[in-house]
Coordinates of C-alpha atoms (C1' of nucleotides) in Angstrom, one line a residue:
Chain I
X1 CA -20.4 8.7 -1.0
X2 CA -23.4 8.0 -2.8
X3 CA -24.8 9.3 -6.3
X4 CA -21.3 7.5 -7.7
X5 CA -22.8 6.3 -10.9
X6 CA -21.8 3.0 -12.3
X7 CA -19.8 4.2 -14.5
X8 CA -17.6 6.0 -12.1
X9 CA -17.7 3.1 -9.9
X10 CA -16.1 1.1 -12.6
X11 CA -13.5 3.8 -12.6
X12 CA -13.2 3.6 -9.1
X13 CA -12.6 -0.1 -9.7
X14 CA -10.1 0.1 -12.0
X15 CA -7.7 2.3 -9.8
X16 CA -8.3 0.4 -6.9
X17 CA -7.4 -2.8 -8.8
X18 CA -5.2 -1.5 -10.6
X19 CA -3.3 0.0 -7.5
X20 CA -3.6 -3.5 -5.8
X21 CA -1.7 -5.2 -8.6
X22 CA 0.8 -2.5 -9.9
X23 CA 1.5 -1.1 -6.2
X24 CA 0.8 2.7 -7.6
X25 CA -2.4 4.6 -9.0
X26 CA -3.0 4.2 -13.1
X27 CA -2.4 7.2 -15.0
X28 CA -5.5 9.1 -17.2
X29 CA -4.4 6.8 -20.0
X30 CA -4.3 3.6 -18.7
X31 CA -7.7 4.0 -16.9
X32 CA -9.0 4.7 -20.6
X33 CA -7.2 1.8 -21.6
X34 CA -8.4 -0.3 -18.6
X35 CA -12.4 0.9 -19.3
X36 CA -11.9 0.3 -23.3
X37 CA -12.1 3.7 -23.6
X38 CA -10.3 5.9 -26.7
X39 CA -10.3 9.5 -24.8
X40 CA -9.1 11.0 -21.8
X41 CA -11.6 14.1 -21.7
X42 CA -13.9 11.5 -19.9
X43 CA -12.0 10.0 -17.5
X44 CA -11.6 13.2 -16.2
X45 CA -14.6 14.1 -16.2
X46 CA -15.1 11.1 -13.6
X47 CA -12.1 11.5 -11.8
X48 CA -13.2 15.1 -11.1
X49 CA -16.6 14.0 -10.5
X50 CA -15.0 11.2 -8.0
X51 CA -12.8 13.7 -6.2
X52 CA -16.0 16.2 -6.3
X53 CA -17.5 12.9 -4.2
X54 CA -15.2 12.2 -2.0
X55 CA -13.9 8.8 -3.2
X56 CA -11.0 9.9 -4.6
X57 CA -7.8 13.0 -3.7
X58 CA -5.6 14.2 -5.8
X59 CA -3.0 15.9 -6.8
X60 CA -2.8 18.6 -9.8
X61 CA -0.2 18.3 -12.0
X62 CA 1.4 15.0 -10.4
X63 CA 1.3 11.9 -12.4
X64 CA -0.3 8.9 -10.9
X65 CA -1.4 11.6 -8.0
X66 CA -4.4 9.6 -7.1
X67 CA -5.4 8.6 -3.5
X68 CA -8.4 6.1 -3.1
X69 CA -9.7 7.5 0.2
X70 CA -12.1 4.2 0.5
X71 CA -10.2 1.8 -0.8
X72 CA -11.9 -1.8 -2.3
X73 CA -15.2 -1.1 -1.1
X74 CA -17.3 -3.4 -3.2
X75 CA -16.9 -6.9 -2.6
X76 CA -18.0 -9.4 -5.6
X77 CA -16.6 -6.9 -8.2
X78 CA -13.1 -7.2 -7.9
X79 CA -12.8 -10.4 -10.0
X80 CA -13.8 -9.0 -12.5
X81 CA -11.5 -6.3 -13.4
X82 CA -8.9 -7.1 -16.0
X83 CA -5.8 -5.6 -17.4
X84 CA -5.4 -7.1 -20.6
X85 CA -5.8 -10.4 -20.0
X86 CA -4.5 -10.6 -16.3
X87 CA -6.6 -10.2 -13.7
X88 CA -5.6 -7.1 -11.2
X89 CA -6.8 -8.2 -8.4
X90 CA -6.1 -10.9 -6.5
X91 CA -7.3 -11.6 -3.0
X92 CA -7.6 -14.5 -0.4
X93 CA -10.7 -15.8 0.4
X94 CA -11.7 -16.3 3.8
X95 CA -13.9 -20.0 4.0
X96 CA -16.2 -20.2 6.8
X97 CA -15.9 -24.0 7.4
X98 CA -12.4 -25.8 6.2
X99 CA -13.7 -29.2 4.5
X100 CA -11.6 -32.4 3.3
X101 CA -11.3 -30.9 0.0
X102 CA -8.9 -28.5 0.9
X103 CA -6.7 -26.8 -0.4
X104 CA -9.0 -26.1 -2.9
X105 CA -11.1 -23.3 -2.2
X106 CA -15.0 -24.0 -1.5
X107 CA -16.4 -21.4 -3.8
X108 CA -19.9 -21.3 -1.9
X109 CA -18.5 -21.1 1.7
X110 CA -16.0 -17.9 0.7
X111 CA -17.5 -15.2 3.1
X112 CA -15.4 -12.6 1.6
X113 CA -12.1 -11.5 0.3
X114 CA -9.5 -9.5 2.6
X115 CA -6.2 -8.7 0.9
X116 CA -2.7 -9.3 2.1
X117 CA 0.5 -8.8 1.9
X118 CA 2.3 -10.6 -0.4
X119 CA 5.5 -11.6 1.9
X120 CA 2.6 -13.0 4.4
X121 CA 1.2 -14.9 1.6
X122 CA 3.5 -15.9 -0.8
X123 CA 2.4 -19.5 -1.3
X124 CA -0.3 -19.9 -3.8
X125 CA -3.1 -21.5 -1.6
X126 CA -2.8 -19.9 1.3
X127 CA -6.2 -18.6 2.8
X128 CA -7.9 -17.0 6.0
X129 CA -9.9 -19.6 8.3
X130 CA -13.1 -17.1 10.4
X131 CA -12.0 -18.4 14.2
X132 CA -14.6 -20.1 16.3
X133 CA -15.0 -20.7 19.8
X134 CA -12.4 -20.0 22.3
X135 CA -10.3 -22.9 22.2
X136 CA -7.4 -21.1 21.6
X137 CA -7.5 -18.0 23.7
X138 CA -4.8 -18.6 25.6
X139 CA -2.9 -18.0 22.5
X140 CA -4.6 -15.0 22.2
X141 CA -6.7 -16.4 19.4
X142 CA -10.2 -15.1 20.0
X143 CA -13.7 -15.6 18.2
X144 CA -14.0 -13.7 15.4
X145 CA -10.4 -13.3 14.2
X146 CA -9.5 -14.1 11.0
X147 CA -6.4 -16.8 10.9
X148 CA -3.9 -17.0 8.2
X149 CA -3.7 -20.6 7.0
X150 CA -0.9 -22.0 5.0
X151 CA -1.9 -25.5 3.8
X152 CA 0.5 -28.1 4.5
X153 CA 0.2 -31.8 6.2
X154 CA 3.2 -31.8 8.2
X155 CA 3.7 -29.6 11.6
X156 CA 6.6 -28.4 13.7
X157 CA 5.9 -28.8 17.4
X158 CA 4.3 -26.2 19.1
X159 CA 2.9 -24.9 15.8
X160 CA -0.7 -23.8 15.9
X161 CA -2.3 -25.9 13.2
X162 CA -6.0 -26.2 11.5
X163 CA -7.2 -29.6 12.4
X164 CA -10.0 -31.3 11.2
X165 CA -11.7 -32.9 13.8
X166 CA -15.0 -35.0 13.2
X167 CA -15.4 -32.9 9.7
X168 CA -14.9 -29.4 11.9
X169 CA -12.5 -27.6 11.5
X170 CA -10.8 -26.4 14.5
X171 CA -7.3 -24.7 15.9
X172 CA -4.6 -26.5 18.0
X173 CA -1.0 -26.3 19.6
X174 CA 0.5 -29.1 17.4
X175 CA 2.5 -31.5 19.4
X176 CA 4.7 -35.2 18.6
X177 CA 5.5 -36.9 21.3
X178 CA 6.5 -40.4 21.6
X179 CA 5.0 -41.9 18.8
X180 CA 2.0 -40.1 19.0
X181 CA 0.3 -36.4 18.1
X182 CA -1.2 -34.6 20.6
X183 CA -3.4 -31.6 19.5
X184 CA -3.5 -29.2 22.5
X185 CA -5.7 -26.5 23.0
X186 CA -4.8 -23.9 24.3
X187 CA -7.5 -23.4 26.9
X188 CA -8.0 -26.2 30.2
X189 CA -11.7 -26.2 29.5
X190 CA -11.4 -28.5 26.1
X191 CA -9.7 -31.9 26.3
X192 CA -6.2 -32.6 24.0
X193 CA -6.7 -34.9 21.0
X194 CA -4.3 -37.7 20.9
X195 CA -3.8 -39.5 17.7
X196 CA -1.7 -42.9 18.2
X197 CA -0.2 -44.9 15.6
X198 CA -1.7 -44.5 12.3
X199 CA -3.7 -42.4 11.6
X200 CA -7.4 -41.3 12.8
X201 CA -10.0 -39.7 11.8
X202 CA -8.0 -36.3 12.2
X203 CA -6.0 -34.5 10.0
X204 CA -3.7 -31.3 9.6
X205 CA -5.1 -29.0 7.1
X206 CA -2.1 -26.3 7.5
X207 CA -0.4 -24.0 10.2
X208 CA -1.5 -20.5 11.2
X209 CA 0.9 -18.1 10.5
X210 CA -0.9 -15.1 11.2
X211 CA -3.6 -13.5 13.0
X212 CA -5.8 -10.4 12.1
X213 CA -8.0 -9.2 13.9
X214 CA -10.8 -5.7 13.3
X215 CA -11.6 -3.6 16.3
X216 CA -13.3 -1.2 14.5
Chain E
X1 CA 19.1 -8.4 0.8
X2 CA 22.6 -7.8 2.4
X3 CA 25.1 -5.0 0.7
X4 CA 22.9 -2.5 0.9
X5 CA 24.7 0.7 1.7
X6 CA 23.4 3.6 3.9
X7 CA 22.4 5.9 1.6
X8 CA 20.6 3.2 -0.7
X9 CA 18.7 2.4 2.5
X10 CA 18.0 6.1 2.8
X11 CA 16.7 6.0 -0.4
X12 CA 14.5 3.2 0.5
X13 CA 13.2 4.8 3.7
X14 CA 12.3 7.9 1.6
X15 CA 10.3 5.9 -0.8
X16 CA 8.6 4.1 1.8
X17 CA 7.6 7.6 3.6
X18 CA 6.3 9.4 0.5
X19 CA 4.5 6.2 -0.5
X20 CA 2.7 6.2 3.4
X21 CA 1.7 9.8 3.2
X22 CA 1.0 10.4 -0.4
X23 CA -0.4 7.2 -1.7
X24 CA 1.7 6.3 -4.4
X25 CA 5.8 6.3 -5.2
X26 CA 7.7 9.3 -5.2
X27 CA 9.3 10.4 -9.0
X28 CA 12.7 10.5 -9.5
X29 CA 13.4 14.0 -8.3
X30 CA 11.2 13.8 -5.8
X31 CA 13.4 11.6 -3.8
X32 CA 16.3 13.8 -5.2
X33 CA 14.5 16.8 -3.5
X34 CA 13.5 14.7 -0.5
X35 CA 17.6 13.5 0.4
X36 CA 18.7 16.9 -0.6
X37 CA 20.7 16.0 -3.8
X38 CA 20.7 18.3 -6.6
X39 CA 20.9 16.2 -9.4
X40 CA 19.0 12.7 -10.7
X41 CA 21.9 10.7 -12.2
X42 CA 22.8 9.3 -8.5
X43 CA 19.6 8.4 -7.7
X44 CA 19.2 6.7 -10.9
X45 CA 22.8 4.5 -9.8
X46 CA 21.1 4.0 -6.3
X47 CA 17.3 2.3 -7.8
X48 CA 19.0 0.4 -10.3
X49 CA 21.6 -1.0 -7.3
X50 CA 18.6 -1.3 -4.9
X51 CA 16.8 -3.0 -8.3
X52 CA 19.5 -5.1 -8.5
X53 CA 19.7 -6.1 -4.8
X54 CA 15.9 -7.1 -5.0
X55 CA 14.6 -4.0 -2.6
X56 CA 12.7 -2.8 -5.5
X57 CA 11.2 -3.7 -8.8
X58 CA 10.7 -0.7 -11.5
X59 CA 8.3 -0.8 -14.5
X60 CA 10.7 0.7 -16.9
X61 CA 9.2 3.8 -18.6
X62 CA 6.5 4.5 -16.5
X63 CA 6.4 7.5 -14.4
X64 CA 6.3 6.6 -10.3
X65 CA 6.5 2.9 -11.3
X66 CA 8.1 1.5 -8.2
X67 CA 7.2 -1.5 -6.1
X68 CA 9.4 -2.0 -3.0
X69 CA 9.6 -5.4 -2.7
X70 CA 10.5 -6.6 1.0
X71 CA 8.4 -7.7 3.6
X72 CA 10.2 -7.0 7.0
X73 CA 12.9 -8.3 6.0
X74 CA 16.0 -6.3 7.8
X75 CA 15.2 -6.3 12.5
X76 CA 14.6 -2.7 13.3
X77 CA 14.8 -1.2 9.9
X78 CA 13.2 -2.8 7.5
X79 CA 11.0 -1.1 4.5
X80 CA 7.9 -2.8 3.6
X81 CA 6.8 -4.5 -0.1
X82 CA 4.3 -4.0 -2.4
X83 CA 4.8 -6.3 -5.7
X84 CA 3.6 -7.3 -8.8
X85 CA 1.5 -10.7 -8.1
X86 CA 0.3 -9.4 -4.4
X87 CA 0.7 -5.8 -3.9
X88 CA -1.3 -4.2 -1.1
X89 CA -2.8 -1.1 -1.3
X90 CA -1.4 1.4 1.5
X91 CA 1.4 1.4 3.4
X92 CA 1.9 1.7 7.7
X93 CA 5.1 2.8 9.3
X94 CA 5.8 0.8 12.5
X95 CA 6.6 3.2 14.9
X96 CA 8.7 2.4 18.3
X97 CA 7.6 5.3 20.7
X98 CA 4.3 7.4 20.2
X99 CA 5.1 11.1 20.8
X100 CA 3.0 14.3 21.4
X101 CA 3.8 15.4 18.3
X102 CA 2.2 12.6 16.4
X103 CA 0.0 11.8 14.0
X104 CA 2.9 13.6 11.8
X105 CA 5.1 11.0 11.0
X106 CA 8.3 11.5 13.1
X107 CA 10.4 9.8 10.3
X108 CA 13.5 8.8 12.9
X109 CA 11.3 6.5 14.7
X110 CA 10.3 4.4 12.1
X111 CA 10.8 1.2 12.9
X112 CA 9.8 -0.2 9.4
X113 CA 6.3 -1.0 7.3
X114 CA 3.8 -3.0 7.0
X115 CA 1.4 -3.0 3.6
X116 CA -2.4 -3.0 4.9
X117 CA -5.6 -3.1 2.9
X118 CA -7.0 -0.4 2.4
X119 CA -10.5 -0.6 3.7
X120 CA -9.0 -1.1 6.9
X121 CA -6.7 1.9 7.0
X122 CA -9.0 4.5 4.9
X123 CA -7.7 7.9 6.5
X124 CA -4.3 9.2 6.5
X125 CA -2.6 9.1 9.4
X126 CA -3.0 6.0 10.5
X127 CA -0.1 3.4 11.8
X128 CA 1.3 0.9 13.3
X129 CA 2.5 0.2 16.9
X130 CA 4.2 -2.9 18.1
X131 CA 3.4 -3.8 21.6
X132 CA 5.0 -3.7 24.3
X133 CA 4.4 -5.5 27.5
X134 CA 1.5 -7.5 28.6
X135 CA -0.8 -5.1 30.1
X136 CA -3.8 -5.7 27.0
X137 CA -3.1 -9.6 28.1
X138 CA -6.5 -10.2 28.3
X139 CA -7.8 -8.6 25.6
X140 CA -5.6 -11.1 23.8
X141 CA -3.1 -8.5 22.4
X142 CA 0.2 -9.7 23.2
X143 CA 4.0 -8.6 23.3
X144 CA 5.0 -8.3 20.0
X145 CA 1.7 -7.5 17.8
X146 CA 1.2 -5.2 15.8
X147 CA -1.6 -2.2 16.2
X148 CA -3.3 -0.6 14.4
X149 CA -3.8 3.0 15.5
X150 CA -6.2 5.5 14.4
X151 CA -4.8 9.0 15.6
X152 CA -8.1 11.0 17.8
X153 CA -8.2 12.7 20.9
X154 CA -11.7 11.5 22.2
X155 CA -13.0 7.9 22.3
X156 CA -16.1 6.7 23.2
X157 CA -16.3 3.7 26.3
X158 CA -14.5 0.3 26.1
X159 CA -12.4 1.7 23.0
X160 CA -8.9 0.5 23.6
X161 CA -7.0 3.5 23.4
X162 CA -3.2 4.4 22.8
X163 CA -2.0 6.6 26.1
X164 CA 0.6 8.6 26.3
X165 CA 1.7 8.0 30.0
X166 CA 4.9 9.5 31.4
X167 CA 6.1 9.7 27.7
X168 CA 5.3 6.2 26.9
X169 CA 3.1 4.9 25.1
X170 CA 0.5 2.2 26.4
X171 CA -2.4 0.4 25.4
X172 CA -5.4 0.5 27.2
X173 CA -9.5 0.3 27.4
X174 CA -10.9 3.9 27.8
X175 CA -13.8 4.4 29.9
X176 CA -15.3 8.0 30.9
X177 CA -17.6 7.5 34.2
X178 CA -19.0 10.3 36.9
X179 CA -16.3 13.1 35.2
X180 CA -13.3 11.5 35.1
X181 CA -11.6 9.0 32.7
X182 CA -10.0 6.0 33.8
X183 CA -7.9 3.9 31.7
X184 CA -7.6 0.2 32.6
X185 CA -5.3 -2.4 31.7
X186 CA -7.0 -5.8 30.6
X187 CA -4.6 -7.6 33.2
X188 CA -5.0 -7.5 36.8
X189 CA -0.9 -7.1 37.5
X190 CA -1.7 -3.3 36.5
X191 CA -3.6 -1.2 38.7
X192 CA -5.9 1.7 36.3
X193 CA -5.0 4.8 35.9
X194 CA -7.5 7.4 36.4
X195 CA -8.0 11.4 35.1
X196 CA -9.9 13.5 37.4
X197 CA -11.0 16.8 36.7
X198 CA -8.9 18.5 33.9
X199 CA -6.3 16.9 32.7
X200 CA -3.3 15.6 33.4
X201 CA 0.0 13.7 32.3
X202 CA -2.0 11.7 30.3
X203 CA -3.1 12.1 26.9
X204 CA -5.1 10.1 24.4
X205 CA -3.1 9.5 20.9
X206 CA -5.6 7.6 18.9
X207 CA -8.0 3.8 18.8
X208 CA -6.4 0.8 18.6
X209 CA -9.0 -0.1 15.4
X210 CA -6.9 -3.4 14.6
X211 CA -4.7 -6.1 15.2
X212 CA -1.7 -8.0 13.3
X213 CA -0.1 -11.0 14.2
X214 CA 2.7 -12.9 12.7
X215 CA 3.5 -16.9 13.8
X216 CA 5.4 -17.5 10.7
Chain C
dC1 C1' 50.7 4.4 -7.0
dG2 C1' 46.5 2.7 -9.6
dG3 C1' 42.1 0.3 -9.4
dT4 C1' 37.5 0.1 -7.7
dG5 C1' 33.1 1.2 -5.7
dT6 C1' 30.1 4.8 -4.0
dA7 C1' 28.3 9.3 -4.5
dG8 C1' 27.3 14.0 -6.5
dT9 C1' 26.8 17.8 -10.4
dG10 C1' 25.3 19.8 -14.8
dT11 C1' 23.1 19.2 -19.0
dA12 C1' 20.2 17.2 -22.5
dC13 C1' 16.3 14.9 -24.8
dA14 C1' 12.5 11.7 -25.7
dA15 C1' 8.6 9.8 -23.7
dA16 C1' 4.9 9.9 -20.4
dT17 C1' 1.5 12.5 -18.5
dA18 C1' -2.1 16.0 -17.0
dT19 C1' -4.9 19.3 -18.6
dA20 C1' -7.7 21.9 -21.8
dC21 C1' -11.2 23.0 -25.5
dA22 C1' -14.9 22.1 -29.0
dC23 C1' -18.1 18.9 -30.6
dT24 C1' -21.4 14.8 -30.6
dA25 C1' -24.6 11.3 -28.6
dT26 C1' -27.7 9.4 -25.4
dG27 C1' -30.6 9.2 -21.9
dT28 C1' -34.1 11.3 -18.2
dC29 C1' -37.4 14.5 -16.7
dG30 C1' -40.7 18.3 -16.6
Chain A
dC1 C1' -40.4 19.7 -27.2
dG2 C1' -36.3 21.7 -24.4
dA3 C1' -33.2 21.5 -20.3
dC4 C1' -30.0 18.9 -18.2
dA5 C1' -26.7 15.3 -16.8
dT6 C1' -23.8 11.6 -18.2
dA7 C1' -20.6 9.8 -21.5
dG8 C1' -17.5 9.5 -25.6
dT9 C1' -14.2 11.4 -29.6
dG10 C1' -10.5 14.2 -31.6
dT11 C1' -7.0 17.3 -31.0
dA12 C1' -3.6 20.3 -28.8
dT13 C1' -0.1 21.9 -25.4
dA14 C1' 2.6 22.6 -21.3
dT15 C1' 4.5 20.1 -17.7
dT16 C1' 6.3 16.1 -15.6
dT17 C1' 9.2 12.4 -15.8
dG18 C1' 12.5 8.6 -17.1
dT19 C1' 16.8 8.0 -19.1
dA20 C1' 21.3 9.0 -20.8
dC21 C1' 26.1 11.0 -21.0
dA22 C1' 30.5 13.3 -19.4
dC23 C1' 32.9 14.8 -15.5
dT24 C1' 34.4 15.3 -10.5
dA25 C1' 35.2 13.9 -5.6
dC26 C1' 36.1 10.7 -1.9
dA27 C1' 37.2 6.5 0.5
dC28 C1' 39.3 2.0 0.5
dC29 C1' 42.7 -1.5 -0.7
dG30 C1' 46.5 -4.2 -2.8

DNA sequence: CGGTGTAGTGTACAAATATACACTATGTCG
DNA sequence: CGACATAGTGTATATTTGTACACTACACCG
């Protein structure tokens, strides 16, 4: 997969970004459009030099018969692909450490981009959250896996919410119970966090609603 | 998303196949060839009713331009999305029961879809598995999830591997010690199950390679 | 009965699209 | 310098594809 030139990369980009936002492959002209390009003799010349690579299958004669065999591959370029004037792709960062600020995204603590279904995220600041520790692995949260965070303030009970605790931020079983939150792990080696009357120095950053997790 | 008829659903299945194995949206007559139909004018009636009905969005004009719109919306046969603002690259079916005849796609058993990023499922034939049971307990994969399976026949030690056992299929970790291959459950309710000598009953369908989890 | 909704057939045409060829320009490398 | 690879332009053509219209068939319902 190497010797791809930059060139072709930026080919490569455009299909995969373009793909991401449109939901199927560009044709030869709208990749010459995409790359500011007048011609199509080019483009494929790179798509055949792509396919010739690896990076790319298609198939002869069929419109749009492009297949990205690896996908987004290069991190950091992604924003920077546009279609007109509308950015193609569109991804949700994952933030190492979830701060006060929330929800608005911590440019320096992104640790990468992982895309997502749009019916999983269909509110605009939703974001994944890296899981640490094992607090929750009774849940069958583990360390490592990345949790899908929808920021809101408010919880249903027995919802699995980011919580920040002493400025870290950390996952719970979200509990109201007689005037009071409880924030329950869900492992008997931590201790519950109760909050009583007003409020402490805790607060609900937004509820998982997903879990993803690589075993590759 | 109610009112949708049988055959528009069948038009929506076929969509959602040819997008999973080809990588991007079948033509017109394409899915006339693919249900059989001679002619395009019915198809045309059934993506403008589906259009209508919000399964699907169409980019008028443009060949293959069709983004099926859904999430899981519909228990046991739902299609799976793809849109405009947050499209995902690829496309899983969620199969019910793994067979000996996968990885071709045994189209009946679809239970739906599920859009995935690319990078994650890069070769063809990969898909989607909901669990069953509570044998990868420990492991944290619970009743219900969603894995990702990469179809293979060998697997190295501590893979968690799909099993076909008794013509079901089962998750479990793969380990190949002193010529034979035993396959253990990450919960101590379920005894292992161990291949000595040439094989059995048992056969290896692929590696789990991730997992999905949904607490919306 | 007529009215309505769903579904299929045959035909036609304009637009979108893939593919091809000849030519030019710019680098790098020996 | 020449050989070679990468990259762009203009043009042309056959194929693929979306879209449209007129007509038929069937089931359901008041």
């Amino acid at each position: 997969m190497e010797d791809i030139t930059p060139r072709q990369r930026q080919v490569l980009d455009f299909i995969a970004a373009y793909q991401h936002r449109f939901g199927y492959p560009p044709s030869m002209r709208e990749i010459a459009d995409g790359l500011g390009v007048r011609n199509l003799f080019g483009i494929q010349r790179h798509m055949a030099a792509l396919e010739k690579k690896g990076a790319i299958e298609r198939s002869p004669g069929s419109s749009r018969g492009i297949r990205l065999n690896n996908g987004i591959a290069y991190p950091g370029q992604e924003e920077q692909l546009y279609h007109g004037d509308e950015p193609l792709a569109h991804y949700l960062p994952i933030v190492g450490t979830v701060r006060a600020g929330m929800p608005q995204t911590p440019v320096e603590d992104i640790q990468g981009y992982y895309s997502i279904d749009r019916n999983v995220a269909r509110s605009g600041g939703t974001f994944f959250l890296r899981v640490k520790g094992d607090s929750m692995i009774n849940a069958s949260i583990c360390e490592g896996d990345l949790a899908l965070i929808r920021p809101q303030e408010v919880a249903n009970n027995r919802d699995i919410v980011v919580a920040l605790v002493e400025g870290e931020a950390t996952l719970k079983r979200f509990y109201r119970e007689n005037g009071r939150i409880r924030l329950q792990p869900e492992n008997p080696n931590y201790p519950p966090i109760i909050i009583s009357g007003d409020d402490g120095d805790v607060s609900i950053v937004g509820k998982v609603v997903g879990i993803y997790r690589s075993l590759d």
